[in-house]
Amino acid sequence: MNTLRQPILNELDRYQQLFRQTLTHEDDFLGQALSHVASRQGKMMRPVLLLLVAKEFGPVSDVSVRAAVTLELLHTASLVHDDVVDNSAERRGQPAEHTLFGNKVAILVGDYMLSSALHQAALTGDMRIVDIIARLGGTLAEGEVRQLADIRQAVATEAAYFNIIRHKTAALFEACGRLGAISAGAPEPMVQTAALLGETIGTCFQIRDDIFDYFEDDAQRIGKPTASDMRDGKVTLPALYAASVDTTGEAAKLAAFVLQRSASDADVMRLVELTKQHGGIDYARDTMETYRRRARRLLDDFSNSEVRSALAAYVDFTIDRDR
Amino acid sequence: MNTLRQPILNELDRYQQLFRQTLTHEDDFLGQALSHVASRQGKMMRPVLLLLVAKEFGPVSDVSVRAAVTLELLHTASLVHDDVVDNSAERRGQPAEHTLFGNKVAILVGDYMLSSALHQAALTGDMRIVDIIARLGGTLAEGEVRQLADIRQAVATEAAYFNIIRHKTAALFEACGRLGAISAGAPEPMVQTAALLGETIGTCFQIRDDIFDYFEDDAQRIGKPTASDMRDGKVTLPALYAASVDTTGEAAKLAAFVLQRSASDADVMRLVELTKQHGGIDYARDTMETYRRRARRLLDDFSNSEVRSALAAYVDFTIDRDR
């Protein structure tokens, strides 16, 4: 983690200062509710990516720092709402916003942050940045709605899985790449390279996250119960693969139970076991390796060697991390 | 209502076409959820005001029409969320979004619409419009949070009441005036006049709405049970006045019960009765008359006589309407 932040330590300080500033409010109650969100910053994966990409094109401007704040505000707002929608009590090992302040306040705090994201985007003075943020907000909401609809209709295919990943995670990382390049005045071909790099990283990020869910130790370390996705009616890549190759049909049957929310604890545990037996985890890891190779090819277009090494470390961290 | 729409019939058609277009979506489920919102357009008070103001400055441009769509999307998104937060089953006499689709979908549909609002704002190409919309989104969320906090702390003063009105209703109408003028390229003094006119109208709009709540027939006509505000823990201007002048202290005691959510049905009905006895309704009506006079003075600055008459009819409708 330290390697990949090295080139932008100063920029991350500027980022954190502005991020915290946007989450203060004179109103006591709203101020408290916002400061809980601000206190829970996590690994700052998205701002780091955006600022690294910006650094490729010269000294990092205030516009790039503000773009990072804008994106993280939007991301955090959508997490606050997702936790209400998914009824998740915790986030990053700490109580979710709605756990402490109730669903009502969490909905409104999310709205407030979404508006702050757009206000910050407007302050960059760059309409392309505003438009990226507005579209991204729509994409994230679409992704969650689609996931609800898929759960309702008990749809589970690899195509549906990648569609949701694209909406919920890859779109955010793609925006990091795009915003990093645009905010730094990069030429259009490099904007596209950076966007594709972000999308590639984001896809890996989500697949890696989904794999955690199959291992008890991993799940504990990231602060979730094992197989919590399945308990929420979500079937991810490893189990989808197992369901498609298990010729007895048992894995497919259990996956259908999960989607219909009728799976017992024993069903879930059996599906986890079958997934491992049928090589579902290996399949998901192989998929990430394909993306790792694509990401490395994209990195050849970056000319600042310090940035390129940091981005390579970023890609490796995304795929190899243990939390 | 027809008088005040007369000068902008064609513009309203353009508005409706674009509004409906922004609420279609290829995804079946999201498309359905959005079309329910689109089907429930109401009186279009805010777009009418914005377009009338724009008309003062010449032929109404596509930017003004888009600004009206932007504002109505933001307004509608915040209503969808407010209905979840306030647990209101109906809106404009029809089922609320969350009543048909559940709280989860309603939260996400609201987010999607909020993002669409900002995307439409970006499409105007005018950063001032983006900024107004982003700030307004924040103000609306602040207003709802403040109302929740006031209910929690059992605060009820005229100052707190007007503060909430300003955040929740007047800010929206103020933005109509401001956006109407800015989108039409009005000079700065007229932008200020239009904004103040909007704020004045918005304040009356909310006071009139609050008065409905004290009369059984009115409440039925607008599709709410009588005294539904009080049942939700809200004490509005008429009862606040009664509480301040009833020397026996009974009205003040009952108002405190309402705020603490401990008022019985009989308590609520008694407070409605006391409010009328102590002239609370008359006081609220007198307050609106003060605002009507201010609005008329502001209208003197408008030079297009057709627009001026329509705006005068708009002010009168806001104050004198029976639904």
XYZ file of C-alpha atoms in Angstrom, chain B residues 4-276:
273
model
C -51.458 31.773 -15.533
C -50.379 29.146 -18.060
C -51.664 31.007 -21.102
C -48.423 32.741 -22.127
C -46.382 29.519 -22.015
C -48.648 26.760 -23.389
C -46.198 25.851 -26.127
C -43.234 25.965 -23.719
C -45.055 23.654 -21.302
C -45.479 21.109 -24.108
C -41.765 21.208 -24.801
C -41.141 20.869 -21.081
C -43.425 17.835 -20.697
C -41.893 16.055 -23.660
C -38.368 16.415 -22.280
C -39.446 15.583 -18.729
C -41.048 12.324 -19.807
C -38.051 11.504 -21.984
C -35.669 11.766 -19.019
C -37.862 9.335 -17.067
C -37.768 6.480 -19.562
C -35.249 3.668 -19.191
C -34.500 0.580 -21.260
C -34.344 -1.593 -18.141
C -37.864 -3.009 -17.603
C -37.938 -2.722 -13.864
C -36.325 0.699 -13.542
C -38.419 1.874 -16.499
C -41.624 0.911 -14.685
C -40.534 2.508 -11.436
C -39.691 5.752 -13.265
C -42.866 5.813 -15.326
C -44.946 5.728 -12.147
C -43.211 8.928 -11.061
C -43.661 10.462 -14.525
C -47.382 9.671 -14.556
C -48.005 11.746 -11.453
C -47.124 15.200 -12.632
C -49.465 17.361 -10.587
C -49.964 21.046 -11.303
C -46.414 21.707 -12.548
C -46.305 24.815 -10.350
C -42.511 25.057 -10.393
C -41.936 24.633 -14.147
C -44.753 27.141 -14.819
C -43.079 29.734 -12.598
C -39.652 29.168 -14.138
C -40.962 29.384 -17.711
C -43.080 32.472 -17.002
C -40.053 34.277 -15.585
C -37.950 33.223 -18.600
C -40.665 34.511 -20.949
C -40.208 38.037 -19.538
C -36.845 38.178 -21.303
C -37.958 37.095 -24.774
C -38.635 33.807 -26.594
C -38.089 30.882 -24.222
C -34.897 28.989 -25.117
C -34.183 25.263 -24.889
C -31.860 26.071 -21.998
C -34.802 27.448 -20.005
C -36.965 24.420 -20.847
C -34.132 22.120 -19.777
C -33.608 24.116 -16.581
C -37.304 23.535 -15.770
C -36.891 19.793 -16.327
C -33.771 19.790 -14.169
C -35.526 21.525 -11.322
C -38.617 19.317 -11.476
C -36.451 16.164 -11.534
C -34.646 17.334 -8.412
C -37.924 18.257 -6.729
C -39.559 14.934 -7.628
C -36.490 12.962 -6.487
C -36.615 14.674 -3.133
C -40.357 13.931 -2.800
C -39.713 10.233 -3.486
C -37.140 10.196 -0.670
C -39.246 12.365 1.653
C -42.135 9.912 1.326
C -39.825 7.099 2.453
C -38.450 9.226 5.304
C -41.898 10.415 6.440
C -43.468 7.013 5.775
C -46.251 8.676 3.721
C -48.240 6.084 1.782
C -49.704 8.559 -0.728
C -48.603 11.500 -2.847
C -51.030 13.645 -4.859
C -53.802 11.134 -4.135
C -51.856 8.252 -5.692
C -49.696 5.568 -4.083
C -46.206 6.820 -3.209
C -43.287 5.241 -5.092
C -42.241 3.166 -2.069
C -45.829 1.972 -1.541
C -45.742 0.273 -4.961
C -42.072 -0.648 -5.304
C -40.770 -0.835 -1.717
C -38.375 1.443 0.178
C -35.250 0.015 -1.456
C -36.329 0.763 -5.010
C -37.692 4.162 -3.961
C -34.320 5.177 -2.481
C -32.494 4.108 -5.648
C -35.038 5.646 -8.023
C -34.642 8.909 -6.102
C -30.859 8.664 -6.489
C -31.222 7.934 -10.181
C -33.468 10.968 -10.663
C -31.146 13.199 -8.650
C -28.323 12.176 -10.965
C -30.535 12.749 -14.018
C -31.276 16.231 -12.704
C -27.578 16.944 -12.620
C -26.950 15.405 -15.980
C -29.668 17.629 -17.474
C -28.140 20.624 -15.696
C -24.770 19.784 -17.260
C -26.436 19.588 -20.681
C -27.485 23.248 -20.393
C -23.763 24.024 -20.651
C -24.182 26.738 -18.012
C -22.152 26.133 -14.857
C -24.303 28.607 -12.867
C -27.296 26.337 -13.479
C -25.332 23.272 -12.346
C -24.274 25.091 -9.217
C -27.809 26.257 -8.357
C -29.137 22.707 -8.730
C -26.313 21.165 -6.671
C -26.750 23.695 -3.854
C -30.524 23.280 -3.925
C -30.161 19.508 -3.538
C -28.066 20.117 -0.431
C -30.534 22.670 0.944
C -33.516 20.330 0.532
C -31.705 17.508 2.363
C -30.602 19.936 5.104
C -34.216 21.054 5.531
C -35.469 17.501 6.045
C -32.642 16.672 8.471
C -33.354 19.839 10.433
C -37.028 18.947 10.615
C -36.159 15.493 11.966
C -33.779 17.069 14.496
C -36.409 19.625 15.569
C -38.985 16.886 16.031
C -36.457 14.908 18.057
C -35.627 17.896 20.265
C -39.255 19.008 20.427
C -38.391 22.516 19.200
C -41.309 24.585 17.908
C -40.883 28.295 17.393
C -41.927 30.572 14.566
C -38.242 31.028 13.779
C -37.719 27.249 13.457
C -40.882 26.996 11.333
C -39.745 29.676 8.878
C -36.268 28.193 8.774
C -37.686 24.851 7.652
C -40.043 26.484 5.141
C -37.081 28.337 3.702
C -35.099 25.117 3.261
C -37.900 22.851 2.136
C -40.179 24.950 -0.056
C -39.086 28.536 -0.519
C -35.629 27.483 -1.728
C -37.214 25.519 -4.583
C -39.401 28.400 -5.732
C -36.506 30.808 -5.305
C -34.491 28.554 -7.618
C -37.377 28.662 -10.158
C -37.166 32.440 -10.250
C -33.381 32.467 -10.377
C -33.106 29.740 -13.046
C -35.844 31.314 -15.150
C -33.965 34.609 -15.200
C -30.420 33.210 -15.557
C -31.356 30.742 -18.309
C -32.850 33.662 -20.255
C -29.755 35.832 -19.861
C -31.436 38.379 -17.562
C -29.331 41.158 -16.017
C -28.248 40.555 -12.402
C -30.751 42.922 -10.693
C -33.611 41.081 -12.423
C -32.112 37.723 -11.393
C -32.350 38.953 -7.800
C -35.898 40.238 -8.250
C -37.002 36.938 -9.784
C -35.306 34.951 -6.998
C -36.997 37.046 -4.311
C -40.349 36.731 -6.073
C -39.898 32.947 -6.098
C -38.955 32.857 -2.423
C -41.997 34.980 -1.526
C -44.331 32.749 -3.525
C -42.760 29.596 -2.059
C -43.298 30.790 1.490
C -47.002 31.425 0.744
C -47.262 28.074 -0.998
C -46.132 26.256 2.137
C -48.264 28.325 4.542
C -51.329 27.667 2.360
C -50.492 23.966 2.288
C -50.169 23.923 6.067
C -53.591 25.604 6.517
C -55.296 22.800 4.513
C -54.308 20.461 7.278
C -56.702 22.117 9.760
C -59.887 21.504 7.723
C -61.445 18.125 7.111
C -62.898 18.947 3.668
C -59.648 20.524 2.480
C -57.566 17.636 3.727
C -59.775 15.161 1.885
C -59.626 17.182 -1.320
C -55.826 17.207 -1.338
C -55.790 13.516 -0.446
C -54.575 13.550 3.172
C -56.233 12.823 6.526
C -56.976 15.935 8.627
C -54.189 17.076 10.944
C -51.745 14.669 9.342
C -48.902 17.114 10.028
C -49.629 17.005 13.766
C -49.850 13.244 13.675
C -46.350 13.331 12.136
C -45.101 15.498 15.005
C -45.153 18.763 13.038
C -46.638 21.967 14.500
C -47.260 24.563 11.777
C -47.818 28.337 11.812
C -51.518 28.460 12.861
C -51.015 26.255 15.942
C -47.712 27.944 16.789
C -49.573 31.241 16.921
C -52.363 29.774 19.060
C -49.796 28.279 21.446
C -48.201 31.702 21.856
C -51.449 33.592 22.598
C -53.518 31.050 24.561
C -52.963 32.393 28.090
C -54.363 29.234 29.710
C -51.304 27.377 28.360
C -53.483 24.534 27.047
C -52.527 25.001 23.364
C -48.826 25.184 24.244
C -49.092 21.997 26.317
C -50.863 20.142 23.480
C -48.317 21.427 20.936
C -45.561 19.987 23.138
C -47.376 16.623 23.153
C -47.550 16.723 19.358
C -43.818 17.374 19.112
C -43.022 14.596 21.552
C -45.239 12.245 19.521
C -47.294 11.571 22.644
C -50.489 13.387 21.547
C -53.669 11.274 21.394
C -56.229 11.721 18.607
C -58.322 13.743 21.043
C -55.320 15.972 21.860
C -54.749 16.647 18.156
C -58.412 17.489 17.530
C -58.480 19.752 20.597
C -55.385 21.622 19.353
C -57.018 22.101 15.937
C -60.080 23.546 17.730
C -57.996 25.831 19.967
C -56.002 27.011 16.941
C -59.190 28.177 15.238
